[in-house]
């Protein structure tokens, strides 16, 4: 790891964990943020990401990204930028690896179904569900629930997009137990993890979309900044067939975005006179991010991706099916709790809202494959219910 800058998060100055732990020297010389990262990697919830939708619902192809591979790519980009800025690489990596753990099966379609099911009971939010999963639902330790992550880790997950004015019920529960200063800005590590997520899916979704035949190069070249970069690549590799150059375009785009973040973030640090981690939290603005010019290009790219990929008819049809499957399962488990595994059914609370939230916890942890199998067991091969 590079030398930490004075505004970086230092594990030696961590605000600690909810539960005190006696350090076992047999577990190695890791600092607190390294242990957070390793707890994420070794968690059941992290392993389940390999069968959760990223862009394509239950993809048949072996080469499409899923939540797990996406999270690894985010971590690679985030750690690289953290190193260049003198931030804590381990905390950044841990935040990147954990950021999607709360996603239910079938991506945002599954989230929409759970939001509708919990509408009367505070709703459902995958960001808050990530924290709920890591602080309550994971149970690898004998004396408490959760992974007992550091304050800095939980703070970064809670407000990586900025201060939280009105926390959802799930986030409020965690905040009541361990005040996360929700009104302040997050650490620079959390800010870099958040922008690394944008960089990763902006560009890798292009790769997957073209691999699936839902996007074409001609469509992409309608965007001037993509067309300009593509021409430069074609000139650079004039002796190479163009069908070999798409990976180079993706790499170039990632590099351009990452370098823009590094330059912009460092300039803001200097301009604001940031000296300490507390200066970051009290800066009154997001420090880590794109320049205004790159932010506009990224906004245009996102709009393009929603129109041409995320809302493609083949995508919306699969998403709607996934949403209806989750809705069917919610209804089935509410009416017949014994359809859940015994460990979940026996722990089902008697009263609302805890009852429906418990069912949502079970459903949110499902992979796409597991949800499909459970739906088939209960409803057979017939079409999902409307």
Short mmCIF file of C-alpha atoms in Angstrom, two decimals:
data_model
loop_
_atom_site.label_atom_id
_atom_site.label_comp_id
_atom_site.label_asym_id
_atom_site.label_seq_id
_atom_site.Cartn_x
_atom_site.Cartn_y
_atom_site.Cartn_z
CA UNK A 1 0.00 0.00 0.00
CA UNK A 2 1.17 3.53 -0.77
CA UNK A 3 1.88 6.07 1.96
CA UNK A 4 -1.40 7.36 3.38
CA UNK A 5 -2.17 11.03 2.94
CA UNK A 6 -3.27 12.91 6.04
CA UNK A 7 -6.87 13.03 4.82
CA UNK A 8 -7.02 9.25 4.30
CA UNK A 9 -8.83 6.89 6.66
CA UNK A 10 -6.30 5.35 9.05
CA UNK A 11 -7.22 2.01 10.68
CA UNK A 12 -5.19 3.03 13.72
CA UNK A 13 -7.70 5.84 14.27
CA UNK A 14 -10.84 3.84 13.56
CA UNK A 15 -13.92 4.62 15.63
CA UNK A 16 -14.13 0.91 16.31
CA UNK A 17 -16.73 -1.82 16.09
CA UNK A 18 -20.08 -2.26 17.79
CA UNK A 19 -18.85 -5.35 19.67
CA UNK A 20 -15.47 -5.41 21.37
CA UNK A 21 -13.17 -8.13 20.12
CA UNK A 22 -10.13 -9.60 21.79
CA UNK A 23 -7.49 -9.76 19.09
CA UNK A 24 -6.38 -13.31 18.35
CA UNK A 25 -2.76 -13.17 17.20
CA UNK A 26 -3.19 -16.49 15.38
CA UNK A 27 -5.37 -14.69 12.83
CA UNK A 28 -2.47 -12.77 11.38
CA UNK A 29 -1.15 -9.20 11.30
CA UNK A 30 -4.10 -7.61 9.47
CA UNK A 31 -5.34 -4.17 10.44
CA UNK A 32 -9.03 -3.43 11.00
CA UNK A 33 -9.85 -2.45 7.42
CA UNK A 34 -8.10 -5.52 6.03
CA UNK A 35 -10.17 -7.65 8.39
CA UNK A 36 -13.33 -5.90 7.16
CA UNK A 37 -12.41 -6.74 3.58
CA UNK A 38 -11.70 -10.36 4.43
CA UNK A 39 -14.95 -10.71 6.34
CA UNK A 40 -16.81 -9.57 3.26
CA UNK A 41 -14.97 -11.98 0.98
CA UNK A 42 -15.59 -14.93 3.30
CA UNK A 43 -19.29 -14.15 3.82
CA UNK A 44 -22.10 -16.27 2.42
CA UNK A 45 -23.76 -13.14 1.03
CA UNK A 46 -20.71 -12.31 -1.05
CA UNK A 47 -20.56 -15.81 -2.52
CA UNK A 48 -24.21 -15.58 -3.54
CA UNK A 49 -23.41 -12.63 -5.80
CA UNK A 50 -22.10 -15.07 -8.42
CA UNK A 51 -25.71 -16.01 -9.24
CA UNK A 52 -27.33 -12.58 -9.00
CA UNK A 53 -28.26 -10.41 -11.97
CA UNK A 54 -26.01 -7.55 -13.03
CA UNK A 55 -27.56 -6.56 -16.38
CA UNK A 56 -28.90 -9.80 -17.81
CA UNK A 57 -31.42 -11.80 -15.80
CA UNK A 58 -30.12 -15.35 -15.18
CA UNK A 59 -27.76 -15.14 -18.18
CA UNK A 60 -27.26 -18.33 -20.18
CA UNK A 61 -23.84 -17.25 -21.46
CA UNK A 62 -20.76 -17.86 -19.34
CA UNK A 63 -19.13 -14.57 -20.34
CA UNK A 64 -21.66 -12.04 -19.06
CA UNK A 65 -21.07 -10.17 -15.85
CA UNK A 66 -22.96 -10.99 -12.67
CA UNK A 67 -23.00 -9.10 -9.36
CA UNK A 68 -19.88 -10.91 -8.18
CA UNK A 69 -17.70 -10.17 -11.20
CA UNK A 70 -19.03 -6.61 -11.30
CA UNK A 71 -18.04 -6.13 -7.65
CA UNK A 72 -14.53 -7.44 -8.35
CA UNK A 73 -14.15 -5.04 -11.27
CA UNK A 74 -15.36 -2.13 -9.14
CA UNK A 75 -12.81 -3.10 -6.48
CA UNK A 76 -9.99 -3.15 -9.03
CA UNK A 77 -10.85 0.33 -10.30
CA UNK A 78 -11.47 1.68 -6.80
CA UNK A 79 -8.26 0.33 -5.35
CA UNK A 80 -6.21 1.73 -8.23
CA UNK A 81 -7.65 5.21 -7.75
CA UNK A 82 -7.27 5.02 -3.97
CA UNK A 83 -3.60 4.17 -4.34
CA UNK A 84 -3.00 7.08 -6.71
CA UNK A 85 -4.67 9.49 -4.27
CA UNK A 86 -2.88 8.16 -1.18
CA UNK A 87 -6.12 6.84 0.34
CA UNK A 88 -6.64 3.62 2.26
CA UNK A 89 -6.78 0.92 -0.39
CA UNK A 90 -8.12 -1.78 1.91
CA UNK A 91 -11.12 0.24 3.08
CA UNK A 92 -11.86 1.31 -0.50
CA UNK A 93 -11.64 -2.29 -1.70
CA UNK A 94 -13.88 -3.54 1.10
CA UNK A 95 -16.53 -0.94 0.28
CA UNK A 96 -16.40 -1.84 -3.41
CA UNK A 97 -16.72 -5.55 -2.72
CA UNK A 98 -19.67 -5.09 -0.35
CA UNK A 99 -21.68 -2.41 -2.12
CA UNK A 100 -24.13 -4.74 -3.93
CA UNK A 101 -24.65 -7.42 -1.28
CA UNK A 102 -28.18 -6.16 -0.51
CA UNK A 103 -29.45 -6.61 -4.07
CA UNK A 104 -32.28 -9.16 -4.36
CA UNK A 105 -32.57 -11.62 -7.26
CA UNK A 106 -33.31 -10.24 -10.74
CA UNK A 107 -31.64 -6.90 -10.07
CA UNK A 108 -33.79 -3.79 -9.87
CA UNK A 109 -36.84 -5.78 -10.95
CA UNK A 110 -36.61 -7.86 -7.77
CA UNK A 111 -36.08 -4.69 -5.76
CA UNK A 112 -39.23 -3.16 -7.26
CA UNK A 113 -41.24 -6.22 -6.22
CA UNK A 114 -39.98 -6.04 -2.64
CA UNK A 115 -40.58 -2.29 -2.52
CA UNK A 116 -44.21 -2.89 -3.48
CA UNK A 117 -44.59 -5.70 -0.93
CA UNK A 118 -43.17 -3.52 1.88
CA UNK A 119 -44.78 -0.25 0.78
CA UNK A 120 -46.93 -0.10 3.94
CA UNK A 121 -44.02 -1.06 6.17
CA UNK A 122 -41.24 1.35 5.28
CA UNK A 123 -40.33 -0.01 1.86
CA UNK A 124 -37.22 -1.80 0.63
CA UNK A 125 -33.88 -0.31 -0.41
CA UNK A 126 -30.94 -2.41 -1.54
CA UNK A 127 -28.35 -0.04 -0.04
CA UNK A 128 -29.92 -0.28 3.40
CA UNK A 129 -30.39 -4.03 2.89
CA UNK A 130 -26.64 -4.34 2.33
CA UNK A 131 -26.01 -2.90 5.79
CA UNK A 132 -28.83 -4.93 7.35
CA UNK A 133 -27.35 -8.11 5.86
CA UNK A 134 -23.85 -7.36 7.12
CA UNK A 135 -24.89 -6.25 10.60
CA UNK A 136 -27.73 -8.66 11.31
CA UNK A 137 -28.35 -11.50 8.85
CA UNK A 138 -24.81 -12.84 8.49
CA UNK A 139 -24.09 -14.99 11.56
CA UNK A 140 -20.55 -16.44 11.45
CA UNK A 141 -19.61 -15.47 15.01
CA UNK A 142 -20.72 -17.18 18.23
CA UNK A 143 -21.45 -14.11 20.38
CA UNK A 144 -23.28 -11.69 18.05
CA UNK A 145 -25.10 -11.35 14.76
CA UNK A 146 -23.44 -9.66 11.81
CA UNK A 147 -19.84 -9.30 10.71
CA UNK A 148 -19.06 -6.64 13.32
CA UNK A 149 -17.53 -4.29 10.74
CA UNK A 150 -15.79 -1.04 11.62
CA UNK A 151 -17.62 2.27 11.91
CA UNK A 152 -15.81 3.54 8.82
CA UNK A 153 -16.99 0.58 6.77
CA UNK A 154 -20.62 0.98 7.79
CA UNK A 155 -20.49 4.75 7.37
CA UNK A 156 -19.13 4.34 3.84
CA UNK A 157 -21.88 1.90 2.87
CA UNK A 158 -24.57 4.08 4.40
CA UNK A 159 -23.74 7.38 2.73
CA UNK A 160 -21.37 6.75 -0.17
CA UNK A 161 -23.64 8.96 -2.29
CA UNK A 162 -23.69 11.76 0.27
CA UNK A 163 -25.44 12.72 3.52
CA UNK A 164 -28.66 10.90 4.37
CA UNK A 165 -31.48 13.18 5.48
CA UNK A 166 -34.23 10.60 5.97
CA UNK A 167 -32.84 7.11 6.55
CA UNK A 168 -35.03 4.15 5.74
CA UNK A 169 -36.13 1.95 8.62
CA UNK A 170 -33.34 -0.57 7.95
CA UNK A 171 -30.64 2.08 7.96
CA UNK A 172 -32.21 3.82 10.97
CA UNK A 173 -31.95 0.59 12.99
CA UNK A 174 -28.21 0.38 12.34
CA UNK A 175 -27.72 4.08 12.96
CA UNK A 176 -29.49 3.83 16.32
CA UNK A 177 -27.02 1.15 17.37
CA UNK A 178 -23.92 2.86 15.99
CA UNK A 179 -24.30 6.54 15.14
CA UNK A 180 -22.95 6.92 11.60
CA UNK A 181 -23.12 10.73 11.41
CA UNK A 182 -25.59 10.46 8.55
CA UNK A 183 -25.76 14.26 8.16
CA UNK A 184 -22.08 14.54 7.14
CA UNK A 185 -20.28 13.60 3.94
CA UNK A 186 -18.58 10.19 3.66
CA UNK A 187 -14.88 9.44 3.68
CA UNK A 188 -12.89 9.87 0.48
CA UNK A 189 -12.56 6.10 0.33
CA UNK A 190 -16.36 5.79 0.18
CA UNK A 191 -16.59 8.53 -2.44
CA UNK A 192 -14.01 6.79 -4.63
CA UNK A 193 -15.79 3.45 -4.21
CA UNK A 194 -19.02 5.06 -5.39
CA UNK A 195 -17.50 6.60 -8.52
CA UNK A 196 -15.63 3.35 -9.25
CA UNK A 197 -19.03 1.65 -9.40
CA UNK A 198 -20.19 4.14 -12.03
CA UNK A 199 -17.03 3.74 -14.10
CA UNK A 200 -17.27 -0.05 -14.01
CA UNK A 201 -20.86 -0.50 -15.06
CA UNK A 202 -20.90 2.38 -17.54
CA UNK A 203 -18.24 0.63 -19.57
CA UNK A 204 -18.63 -3.06 -18.84
CA UNK A 205 -22.34 -2.92 -19.59
CA UNK A 206 -21.40 -1.70 -23.07
CA UNK A 207 -19.24 -4.80 -23.46
CA UNK A 208 -22.02 -7.13 -22.29
CA UNK A 209 -24.66 -5.34 -24.34
CA UNK A 210 -22.66 -5.74 -27.53
CA UNK A 211 -21.79 -9.35 -26.72
CA UNK A 212 -25.53 -10.05 -26.36
CA UNK A 213 -26.33 -8.32 -29.64
CA UNK A 214 -28.53 -5.71 -27.98
CA UNK A 215 -26.12 -2.87 -28.74
CA UNK A 216 -24.27 -2.18 -31.98
CA UNK A 217 -21.13 -0.24 -32.70
CA UNK A 218 -23.09 2.09 -35.00
CA UNK A 219 -25.37 2.98 -32.10
CA UNK A 220 -22.40 3.71 -29.85
CA UNK A 221 -20.78 5.92 -32.45
CA UNK A 222 -23.80 8.22 -32.33
CA UNK A 223 -22.22 9.55 -29.12
CA UNK A 224 -19.56 12.09 -30.20
CA UNK A 225 -17.11 11.38 -27.36
CA UNK A 226 -17.29 7.64 -28.08
CA UNK A 227 -16.87 8.24 -31.83
CA UNK A 228 -13.83 10.43 -31.20
CA UNK A 229 -12.17 7.81 -29.01
CA UNK A 230 -13.03 5.05 -31.48
CA UNK A 231 -11.38 6.93 -34.33
CA UNK A 232 -8.23 7.40 -32.28
CA UNK A 233 -8.15 3.66 -31.55
CA UNK A 234 -8.70 2.77 -35.22
CA UNK A 235 -5.83 5.09 -36.17
CA UNK A 236 -3.61 3.59 -33.49
CA UNK A 237 -4.33 0.04 -34.67
CA UNK A 238 -4.85 0.63 -38.37
CA UNK A 239 -3.48 -2.83 -39.19
CA UNK A 240 -5.89 -4.66 -36.83
CA UNK A 241 -9.43 -5.77 -37.77
CA UNK A 242 -12.03 -3.56 -36.10
CA UNK A 243 -13.79 -6.49 -34.46
CA UNK A 244 -10.68 -6.87 -32.26
CA UNK A 245 -10.79 -3.28 -31.03
CA UNK A 246 -13.86 -3.13 -28.79
CA UNK A 247 -11.91 -4.21 -25.67
CA UNK A 248 -9.47 -1.39 -26.38
CA UNK A 249 -12.37 1.08 -26.46
CA UNK A 250 -13.60 -0.18 -23.09
CA UNK A 251 -10.11 0.09 -21.59
CA UNK A 252 -9.62 3.58 -22.97
CA UNK A 253 -12.96 4.75 -21.60
CA UNK A 254 -12.20 3.37 -18.14
CA UNK A 255 -8.79 5.02 -18.18
CA UNK A 256 -10.18 8.37 -19.29
CA UNK A 257 -12.82 8.35 -16.57
CA UNK A 258 -10.44 7.20 -13.84
CA UNK A 259 -7.83 9.81 -14.76
CA UNK A 260 -10.50 12.50 -14.79
CA UNK A 261 -11.56 11.47 -11.28
CA UNK A 262 -7.96 11.56 -10.04
CA UNK A 263 -7.26 15.01 -11.45
CA UNK A 264 -10.59 16.45 -10.34
CA UNK A 265 -10.44 14.97 -6.86
CA UNK A 266 -6.89 16.15 -6.20
CA UNK A 267 -7.77 19.64 -7.44
CA UNK A 268 -10.74 19.79 -5.06
CA UNK A 269 -8.62 18.57 -2.16
CA UNK A 270 -6.12 21.36 -2.85
CA UNK A 271 -8.76 24.01 -3.46
CA UNK A 272 -10.67 23.22 -0.27
CA UNK A 273 -7.51 22.89 1.82
CA UNK A 274 -8.48 19.42 3.04
CA UNK A 275 -6.10 18.28 5.78
CA UNK A 276 -7.91 15.58 7.76
CA UNK A 277 -10.65 12.96 7.35
CA UNK A 278 -12.96 15.25 9.32
CA UNK A 279 -12.30 18.02 6.77
CA UNK A 280 -13.61 15.63 4.12
CA UNK A 281 -16.78 14.96 6.13
CA UNK A 282 -17.39 18.66 6.72
CA UNK A 283 -16.49 19.84 3.20
CA UNK A 284 -20.10 20.54 2.28
CA UNK A 285 -19.72 18.80 -1.07
CA UNK A 286 -18.60 15.61 -2.72
CA UNK A 287 -14.85 15.80 -3.30
CA UNK A 288 -14.25 12.56 -5.14
CA UNK A 289 -15.82 12.50 -8.59
CA UNK A 290 -15.87 13.58 -12.20
CA UNK A 291 -15.16 17.01 -13.59
CA UNK A 292 -18.23 18.85 -14.85
CA UNK A 293 -17.28 18.04 -18.46
CA UNK A 294 -16.86 14.31 -17.77
CA UNK A 295 -20.00 14.25 -15.63
CA UNK A 296 -21.99 15.56 -18.58
CA UNK A 297 -20.53 12.92 -20.90
CA UNK A 298 -21.30 10.25 -18.34
CA UNK A 299 -24.88 11.51 -18.02
CA UNK A 300 -25.32 11.28 -21.79
CA UNK A 301 -23.87 7.76 -21.78
CA UNK A 302 -26.24 6.64 -19.03
CA UNK A 303 -29.22 8.06 -20.92
CA UNK A 304 -28.08 6.15 -24.00
CA UNK A 305 -27.70 2.91 -22.03
CA UNK A 306 -31.16 3.17 -20.48
CA UNK A 307 -32.75 3.76 -23.87
CA UNK A 308 -30.86 1.13 -25.82
CA UNK A 309 -29.93 -1.58 -23.31
CA UNK A 310 -31.60 -1.44 -19.91
CA UNK A 311 -35.02 -0.74 -21.46
CA UNK A 312 -34.51 -2.98 -24.49
CA UNK A 313 -37.65 -5.13 -25.07
CA UNK A 314 -35.70 -8.32 -24.40
CA UNK A 315 -34.50 -6.87 -21.13
CA UNK A 316 -37.82 -5.47 -19.94
CA UNK A 317 -39.59 -8.76 -20.63
CA UNK A 318 -37.11 -10.76 -18.57
CA UNK A 319 -37.16 -8.16 -15.79
CA UNK A 320 -40.95 -8.21 -15.62
CA UNK A 321 -40.91 -11.97 -15.30
CA UNK A 322 -38.37 -11.73 -12.48
CA UNK A 323 -40.44 -9.08 -10.71
CA UNK A 324 -43.56 -11.22 -10.89
CA UNK A 325 -41.70 -14.26 -9.57
CA UNK A 326 -40.54 -12.33 -6.50
CA UNK A 327 -44.08 -10.98 -6.03
CA UNK A 328 -45.49 -14.50 -6.26
CA UNK A 329 -43.03 -15.76 -3.66
CA UNK A 330 -43.83 -12.92 -1.26
CA UNK A 331 -47.51 -13.80 -1.43
CA UNK A 332 -46.87 -17.53 -1.06
CA UNK A 333 -44.65 -17.14 2.00
CA UNK A 334 -47.07 -14.74 3.66
CA UNK A 335 -49.94 -17.18 3.19
CA UNK A 336 -47.97 -20.36 3.87
CA UNK A 337 -44.83 -19.63 5.90
CA UNK A 338 -44.05 -23.35 6.11
CA UNK A 339 -43.00 -23.14 2.45
CA UNK A 340 -39.84 -21.39 3.66
CA UNK A 341 -36.95 -23.48 5.01
CA UNK A 342 -37.56 -24.51 8.61
CA UNK A 343 -34.89 -22.18 9.99
CA UNK A 344 -36.64 -19.19 8.40
CA UNK A 345 -40.21 -20.36 9.05
CA UNK A 346 -39.59 -21.07 12.74
CA UNK A 347 -38.11 -17.59 13.25
CA UNK A 348 -40.99 -15.77 11.53
CA UNK A 349 -42.30 -12.97 13.79
CA UNK A 350 -46.00 -12.95 14.57
CA UNK A 351 -46.64 -9.23 14.10
CA UNK A 352 -46.13 -6.71 11.32
CA UNK A 353 -43.95 -5.04 10.20
CA UNK A 354 -41.37 -7.54 11.45
CA UNK A 355 -43.18 -10.39 9.75
CA UNK A 356 -43.04 -9.07 6.18
CA UNK A 357 -39.53 -7.71 6.74
CA UNK A 358 -38.39 -11.20 7.74
CA UNK A 359 -39.85 -12.62 4.54
CA UNK A 360 -38.14 -9.86 2.56
CA UNK A 361 -34.82 -10.73 4.21
CA UNK A 362 -35.21 -14.31 3.00
CA UNK A 363 -36.15 -13.24 -0.51
CA UNK A 364 -33.45 -10.56 -0.79
CA UNK A 365 -30.79 -13.15 -0.05
CA UNK A 366 -31.90 -15.43 -2.87
CA UNK A 367 -29.94 -15.84 -6.07
CA UNK A 368 -31.76 -15.74 -9.41
CA UNK A 369 -31.41 -19.50 -9.73
CA UNK A 370 -32.66 -20.24 -6.23
CA UNK A 371 -35.68 -17.95 -6.69
CA UNK A 372 -36.58 -19.63 -9.98
CA UNK A 373 -36.32 -23.07 -8.41
CA UNK A 374 -38.46 -22.11 -5.42
CA UNK A 375 -41.06 -20.56 -7.72
CA UNK A 376 -41.12 -23.73 -9.84
CA UNK A 377 -41.55 -25.89 -6.74
CA UNK A 378 -44.52 -23.87 -5.52
CA UNK A 379 -46.24 -22.91 -8.76
CA UNK A 380 -45.01 -25.50 -11.23
CA UNK A 381 -44.11 -24.70 -14.80
CA UNK A 382 -47.11 -22.44 -15.39
CA UNK A 383 -46.62 -18.78 -16.19
CA UNK A 384 -45.91 -16.48 -13.29
CA UNK A 385 -48.94 -14.81 -11.79
CA UNK A 386 -49.82 -11.24 -12.62
#
